[in-house]
mmCIF file of C-alpha atoms in Angstrom:
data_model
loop_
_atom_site.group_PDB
_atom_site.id
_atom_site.type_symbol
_atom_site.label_atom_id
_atom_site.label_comp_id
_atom_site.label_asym_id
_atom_site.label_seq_id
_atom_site.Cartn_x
_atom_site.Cartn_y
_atom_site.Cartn_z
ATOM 1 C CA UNK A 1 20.438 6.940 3.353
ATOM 2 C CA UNK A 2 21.723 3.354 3.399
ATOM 3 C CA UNK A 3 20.402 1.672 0.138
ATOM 4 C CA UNK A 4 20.746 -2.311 -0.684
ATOM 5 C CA UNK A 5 20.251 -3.450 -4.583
ATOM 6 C CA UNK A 6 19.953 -7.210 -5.293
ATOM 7 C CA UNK A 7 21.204 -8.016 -8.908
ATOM 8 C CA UNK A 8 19.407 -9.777 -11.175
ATOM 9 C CA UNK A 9 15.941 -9.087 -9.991
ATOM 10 C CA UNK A 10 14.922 -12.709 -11.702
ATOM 11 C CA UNK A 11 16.759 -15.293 -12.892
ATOM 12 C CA UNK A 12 15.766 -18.690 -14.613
ATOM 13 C CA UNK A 13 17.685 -21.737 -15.044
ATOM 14 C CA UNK A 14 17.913 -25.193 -15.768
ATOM 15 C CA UNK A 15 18.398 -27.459 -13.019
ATOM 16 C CA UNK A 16 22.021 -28.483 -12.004
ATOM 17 C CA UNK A 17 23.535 -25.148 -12.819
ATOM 18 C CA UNK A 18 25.805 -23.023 -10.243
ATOM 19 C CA UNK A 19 24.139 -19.189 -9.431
ATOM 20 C CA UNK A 20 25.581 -16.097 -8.508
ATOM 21 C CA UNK A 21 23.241 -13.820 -6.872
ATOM 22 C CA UNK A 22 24.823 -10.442 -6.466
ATOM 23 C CA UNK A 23 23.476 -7.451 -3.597
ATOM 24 C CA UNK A 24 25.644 -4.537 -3.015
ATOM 25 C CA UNK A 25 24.889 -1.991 -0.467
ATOM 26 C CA UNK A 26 26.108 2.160 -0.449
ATOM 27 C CA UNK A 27 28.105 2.460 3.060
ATOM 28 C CA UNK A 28 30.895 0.818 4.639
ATOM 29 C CA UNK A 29 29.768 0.729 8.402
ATOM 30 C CA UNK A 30 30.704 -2.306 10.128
ATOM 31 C CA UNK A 31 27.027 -4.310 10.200
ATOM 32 C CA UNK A 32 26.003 -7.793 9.777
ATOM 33 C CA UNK A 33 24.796 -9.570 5.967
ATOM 34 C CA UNK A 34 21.857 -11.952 6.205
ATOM 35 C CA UNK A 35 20.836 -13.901 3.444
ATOM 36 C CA UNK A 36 17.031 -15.031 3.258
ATOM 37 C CA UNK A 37 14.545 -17.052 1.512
ATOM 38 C CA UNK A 38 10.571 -16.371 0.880
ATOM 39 C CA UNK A 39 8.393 -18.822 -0.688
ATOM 40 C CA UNK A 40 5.088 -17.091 -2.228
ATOM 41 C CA UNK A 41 3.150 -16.195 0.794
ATOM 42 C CA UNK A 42 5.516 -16.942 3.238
ATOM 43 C CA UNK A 43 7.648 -15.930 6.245
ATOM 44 C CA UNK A 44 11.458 -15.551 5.362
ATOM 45 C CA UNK A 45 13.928 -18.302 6.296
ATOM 46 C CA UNK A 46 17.431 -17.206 7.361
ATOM 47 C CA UNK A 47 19.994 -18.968 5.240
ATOM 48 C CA UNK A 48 23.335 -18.147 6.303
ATOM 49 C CA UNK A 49 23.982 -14.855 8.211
ATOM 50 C CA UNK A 50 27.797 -13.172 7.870
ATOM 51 C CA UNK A 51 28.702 -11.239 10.775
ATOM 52 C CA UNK A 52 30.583 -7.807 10.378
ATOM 53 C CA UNK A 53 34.185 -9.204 11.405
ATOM 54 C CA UNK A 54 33.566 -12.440 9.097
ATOM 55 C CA UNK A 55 34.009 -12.611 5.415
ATOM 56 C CA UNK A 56 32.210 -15.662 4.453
ATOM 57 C CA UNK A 57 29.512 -18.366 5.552
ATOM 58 C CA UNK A 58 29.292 -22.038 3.964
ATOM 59 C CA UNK A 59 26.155 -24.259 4.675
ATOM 60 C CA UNK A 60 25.252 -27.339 2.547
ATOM 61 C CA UNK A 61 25.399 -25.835 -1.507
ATOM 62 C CA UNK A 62 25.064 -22.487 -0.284
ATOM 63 C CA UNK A 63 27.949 -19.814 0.152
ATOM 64 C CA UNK A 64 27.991 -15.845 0.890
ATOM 65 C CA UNK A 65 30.654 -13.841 0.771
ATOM 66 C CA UNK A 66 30.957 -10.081 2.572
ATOM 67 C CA UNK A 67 33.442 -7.607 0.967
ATOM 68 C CA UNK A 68 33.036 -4.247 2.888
ATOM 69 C CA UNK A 69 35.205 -2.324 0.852
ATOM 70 C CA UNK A 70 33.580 -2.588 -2.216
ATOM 71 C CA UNK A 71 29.751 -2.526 -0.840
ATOM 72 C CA UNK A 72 29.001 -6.482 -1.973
ATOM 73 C CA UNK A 73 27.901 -9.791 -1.157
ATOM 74 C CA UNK A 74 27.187 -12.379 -3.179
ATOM 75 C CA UNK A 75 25.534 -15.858 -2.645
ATOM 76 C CA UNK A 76 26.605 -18.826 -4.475
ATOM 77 C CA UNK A 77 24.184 -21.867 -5.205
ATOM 78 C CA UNK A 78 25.998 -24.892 -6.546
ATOM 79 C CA UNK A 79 24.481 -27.955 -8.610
ATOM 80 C CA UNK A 80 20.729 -25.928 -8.264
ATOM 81 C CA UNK A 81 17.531 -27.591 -7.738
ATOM 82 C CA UNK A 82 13.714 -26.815 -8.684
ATOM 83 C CA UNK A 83 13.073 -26.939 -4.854
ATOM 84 C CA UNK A 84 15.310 -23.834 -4.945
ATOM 85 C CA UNK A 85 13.219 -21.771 -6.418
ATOM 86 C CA UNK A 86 12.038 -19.151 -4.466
ATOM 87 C CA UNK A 87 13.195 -15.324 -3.755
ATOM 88 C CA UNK A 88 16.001 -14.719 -2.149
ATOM 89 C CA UNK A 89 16.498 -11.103 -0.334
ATOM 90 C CA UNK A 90 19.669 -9.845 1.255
ATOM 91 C CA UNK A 91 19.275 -7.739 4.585
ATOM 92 C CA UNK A 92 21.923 -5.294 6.149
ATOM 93 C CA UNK A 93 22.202 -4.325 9.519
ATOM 94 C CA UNK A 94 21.855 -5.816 13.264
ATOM 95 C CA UNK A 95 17.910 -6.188 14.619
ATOM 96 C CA UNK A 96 17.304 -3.317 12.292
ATOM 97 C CA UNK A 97 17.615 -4.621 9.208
ATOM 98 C CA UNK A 98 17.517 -2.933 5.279
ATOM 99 C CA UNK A 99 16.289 -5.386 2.716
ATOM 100 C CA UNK A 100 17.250 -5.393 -0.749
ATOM 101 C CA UNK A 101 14.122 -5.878 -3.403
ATOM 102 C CA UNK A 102 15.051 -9.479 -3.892
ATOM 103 C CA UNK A 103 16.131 -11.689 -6.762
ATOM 104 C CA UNK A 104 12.915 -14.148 -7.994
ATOM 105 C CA UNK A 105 14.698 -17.405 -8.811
ATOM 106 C CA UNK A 106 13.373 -20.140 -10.783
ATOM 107 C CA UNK A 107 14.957 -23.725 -11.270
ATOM 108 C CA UNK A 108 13.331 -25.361 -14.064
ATOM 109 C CA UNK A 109 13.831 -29.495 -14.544
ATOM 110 C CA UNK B 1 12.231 -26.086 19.160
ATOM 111 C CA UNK B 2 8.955 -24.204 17.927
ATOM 112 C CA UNK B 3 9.842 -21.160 15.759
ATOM 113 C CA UNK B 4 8.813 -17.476 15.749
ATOM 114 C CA UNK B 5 4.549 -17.986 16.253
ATOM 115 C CA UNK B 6 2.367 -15.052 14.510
ATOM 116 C CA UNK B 7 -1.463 -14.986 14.838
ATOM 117 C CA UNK B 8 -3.418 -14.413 13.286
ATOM 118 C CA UNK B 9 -2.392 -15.550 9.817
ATOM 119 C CA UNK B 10 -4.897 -13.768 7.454
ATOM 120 C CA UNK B 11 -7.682 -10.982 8.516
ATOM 121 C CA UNK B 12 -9.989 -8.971 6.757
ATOM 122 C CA UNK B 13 -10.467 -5.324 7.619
ATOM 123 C CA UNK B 14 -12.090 -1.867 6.829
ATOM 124 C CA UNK B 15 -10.965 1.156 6.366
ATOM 125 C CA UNK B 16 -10.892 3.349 9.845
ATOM 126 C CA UNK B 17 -10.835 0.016 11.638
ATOM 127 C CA UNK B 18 -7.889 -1.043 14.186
ATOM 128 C CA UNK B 19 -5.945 -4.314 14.430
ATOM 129 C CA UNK B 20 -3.853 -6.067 16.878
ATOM 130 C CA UNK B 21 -1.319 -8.315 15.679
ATOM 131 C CA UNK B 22 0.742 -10.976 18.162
ATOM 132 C CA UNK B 23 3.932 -12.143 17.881
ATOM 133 C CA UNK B 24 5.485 -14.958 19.702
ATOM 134 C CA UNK B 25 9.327 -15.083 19.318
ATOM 135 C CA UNK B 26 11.652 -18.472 20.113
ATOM 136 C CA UNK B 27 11.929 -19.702 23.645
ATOM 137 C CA UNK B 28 15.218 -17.653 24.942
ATOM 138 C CA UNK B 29 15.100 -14.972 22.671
ATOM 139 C CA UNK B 30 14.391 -11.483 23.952
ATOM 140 C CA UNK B 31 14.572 -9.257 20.968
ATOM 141 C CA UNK B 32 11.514 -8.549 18.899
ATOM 142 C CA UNK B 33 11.001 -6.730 15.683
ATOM 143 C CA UNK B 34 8.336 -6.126 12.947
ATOM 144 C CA UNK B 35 8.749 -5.162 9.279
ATOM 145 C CA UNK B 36 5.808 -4.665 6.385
ATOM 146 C CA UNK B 37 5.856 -6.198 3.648
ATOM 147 C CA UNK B 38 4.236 -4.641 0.249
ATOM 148 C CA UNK B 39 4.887 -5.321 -3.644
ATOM 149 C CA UNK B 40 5.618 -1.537 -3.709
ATOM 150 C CA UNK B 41 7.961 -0.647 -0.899
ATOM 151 C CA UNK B 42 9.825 -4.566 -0.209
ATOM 152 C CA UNK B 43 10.180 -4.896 3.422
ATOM 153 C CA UNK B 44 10.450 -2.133 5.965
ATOM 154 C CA UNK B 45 11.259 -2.084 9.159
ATOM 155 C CA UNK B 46 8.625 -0.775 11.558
ATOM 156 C CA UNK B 47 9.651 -1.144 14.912
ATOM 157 C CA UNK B 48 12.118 -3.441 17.846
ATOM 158 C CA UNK B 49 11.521 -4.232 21.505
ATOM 159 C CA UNK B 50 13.725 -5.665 23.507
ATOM 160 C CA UNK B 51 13.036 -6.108 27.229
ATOM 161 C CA UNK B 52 9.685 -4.308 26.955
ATOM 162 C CA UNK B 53 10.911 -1.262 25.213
ATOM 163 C CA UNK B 54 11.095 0.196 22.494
ATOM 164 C CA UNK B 55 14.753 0.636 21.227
ATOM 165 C CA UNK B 56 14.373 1.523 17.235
ATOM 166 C CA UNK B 57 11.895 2.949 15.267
ATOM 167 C CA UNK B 58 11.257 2.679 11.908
ATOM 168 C CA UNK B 59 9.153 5.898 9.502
ATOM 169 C CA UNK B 60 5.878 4.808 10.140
ATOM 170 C CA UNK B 61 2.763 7.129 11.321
ATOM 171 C CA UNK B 62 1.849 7.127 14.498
ATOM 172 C CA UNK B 63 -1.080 4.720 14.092
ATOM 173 C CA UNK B 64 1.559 1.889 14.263
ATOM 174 C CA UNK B 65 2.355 0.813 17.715
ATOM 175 C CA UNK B 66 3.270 -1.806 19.644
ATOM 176 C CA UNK B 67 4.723 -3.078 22.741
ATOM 177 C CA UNK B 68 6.416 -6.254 24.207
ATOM 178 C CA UNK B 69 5.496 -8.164 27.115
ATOM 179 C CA UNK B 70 7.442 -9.575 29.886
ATOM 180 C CA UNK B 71 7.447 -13.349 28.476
ATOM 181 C CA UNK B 72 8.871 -10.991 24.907
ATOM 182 C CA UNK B 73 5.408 -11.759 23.129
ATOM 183 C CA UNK B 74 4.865 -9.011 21.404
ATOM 184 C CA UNK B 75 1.888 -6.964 19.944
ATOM 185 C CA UNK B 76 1.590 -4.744 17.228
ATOM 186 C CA UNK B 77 -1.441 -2.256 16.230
ATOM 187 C CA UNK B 78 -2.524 -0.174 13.380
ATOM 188 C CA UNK B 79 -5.558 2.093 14.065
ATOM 189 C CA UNK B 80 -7.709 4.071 11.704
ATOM 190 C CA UNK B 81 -6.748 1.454 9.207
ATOM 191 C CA UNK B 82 -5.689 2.776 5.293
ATOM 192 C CA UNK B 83 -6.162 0.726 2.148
ATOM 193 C CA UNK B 84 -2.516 0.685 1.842
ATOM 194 C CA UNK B 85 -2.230 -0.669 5.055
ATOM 195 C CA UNK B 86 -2.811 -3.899 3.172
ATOM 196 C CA UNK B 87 0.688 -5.769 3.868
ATOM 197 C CA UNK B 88 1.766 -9.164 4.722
ATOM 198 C CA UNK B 89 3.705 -8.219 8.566
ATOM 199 C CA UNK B 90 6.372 -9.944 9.849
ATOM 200 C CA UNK B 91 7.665 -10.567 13.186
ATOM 201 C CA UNK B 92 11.400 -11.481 13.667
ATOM 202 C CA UNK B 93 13.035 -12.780 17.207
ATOM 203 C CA UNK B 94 16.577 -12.273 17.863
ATOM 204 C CA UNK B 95 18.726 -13.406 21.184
ATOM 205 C CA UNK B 96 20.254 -10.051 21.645
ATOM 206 C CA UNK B 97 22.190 -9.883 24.531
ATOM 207 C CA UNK B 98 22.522 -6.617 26.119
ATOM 208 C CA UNK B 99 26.084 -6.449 25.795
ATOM 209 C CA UNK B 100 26.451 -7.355 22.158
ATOM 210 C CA UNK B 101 24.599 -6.369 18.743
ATOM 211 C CA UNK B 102 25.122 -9.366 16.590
ATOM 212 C CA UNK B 103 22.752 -11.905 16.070
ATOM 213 C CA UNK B 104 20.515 -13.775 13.407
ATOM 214 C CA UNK B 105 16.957 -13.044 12.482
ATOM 215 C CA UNK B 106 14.508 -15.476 12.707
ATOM 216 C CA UNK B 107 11.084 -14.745 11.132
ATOM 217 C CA UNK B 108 7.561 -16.131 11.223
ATOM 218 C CA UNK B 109 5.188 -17.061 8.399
ATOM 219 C CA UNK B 110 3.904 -13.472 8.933
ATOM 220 C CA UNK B 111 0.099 -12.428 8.966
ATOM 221 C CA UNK B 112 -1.480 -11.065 5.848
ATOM 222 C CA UNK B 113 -3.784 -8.018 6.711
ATOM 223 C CA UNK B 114 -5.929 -6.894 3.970
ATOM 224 C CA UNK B 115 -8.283 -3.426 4.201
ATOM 225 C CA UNK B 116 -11.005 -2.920 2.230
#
């Protein structure tokens, strides 16, 4: 059974600091990473999506990285922002996706 | 460009009631999908249709359904509704092309169903 963990589950900091959020996943078949975004009660938002033949995806402050052979992707937040507080959830797959639990951040000012 | 389109947003049910749920994906895109969302379970997948059929299901009951229309709106329905049917249910729209598999997932703001 394919199984994706995001690590931490929450995370506070003070604005202006650089984040590491961390999801590993237990197979090595060749499918696409998508990083999200949910607000309370919201939809998700796609942030940056890494295709299975890519190994990394830049937009704005934001950075994933895909290693296949050790099961991991992590998403890198520089110079953070209270307006980035929100939960972020990694997904695995291609239109059928498996969602990690998610990693609550909070920026405090 | 308007963005995935769910409706309704919030609805109020009880238990052995059904409910139909729509789903209106990007303009273009042909590929639908729906996943629950609970504080228990995270988000599951529950179904995808892609030119009106059905091409992956997730491990839901039977009383989940849904289908997809030729415009790609697509429907979903839960009948003889459960009080942990209560979820927040999300649509997603990809542009799958029948010839490839990769593609971003674009969600809507979702519609929160609770049973009573």
């Amino acid at each position: 059974k394919q199984e994706v963990t995001q690590i931490p589950a929450a995370l506070s900091v003070p604005e202006g600091e650089n984040l590491v959020l961390n999801c590993s996943f237990t197979d090595s078949a060749i499918y696409n990473l998508q990083w999200f975004r949910q607000d309370p009660g919201k939809g998700l938002t796609s942030l940056l999506l890494i295709q299975s033949s890519q190994r990394e995806q830049t937009s704005g402050r934001l950075n994933a990285s895909l290693d296949k052979s050790s099961g991991r992707s992590t998403l890198y937040i520089a110079a953070s922002q209270p307006g980035d507080s929100a939960t972020y959830l990694c997904a695995r797959g291609y239109n059928k996706l498996i969602f990690g639990a998610g990693t609550r951040l909070a920026v405090h000012p | 460009k308007a963005g995935v389109t769910q409706t309704p947003r919030y609805l109020i049910k009880t238990r052995g009631q059904q409910v139909t749920l729509s789903c209106s994906p990007i303009s273009g895109h042909r590929s639908v999908s729906w996943y629950q969302q609970t504080p228990g379970q995270g988000l599951q997948f529950l179904f995808e249709y892609f030119s009106e059929t059905q091409r992956n299901k997730g491990n839901f009951p039977g009383r989940f359904s849904g289908r997809q229309f030729s415009n790609s709106r697509s429907e979903m329905n839960v009948s003889t509704l459960e009080l942990g049917d209560s979820a927040l249910y999300l649509c997603a729209s990809s542009r799958k092309l029948a010839t490839a598999n990769t593609g971003e997932l674009f969600f809507g703001e979702g519609s929160r169903l609770t049973v009573l």
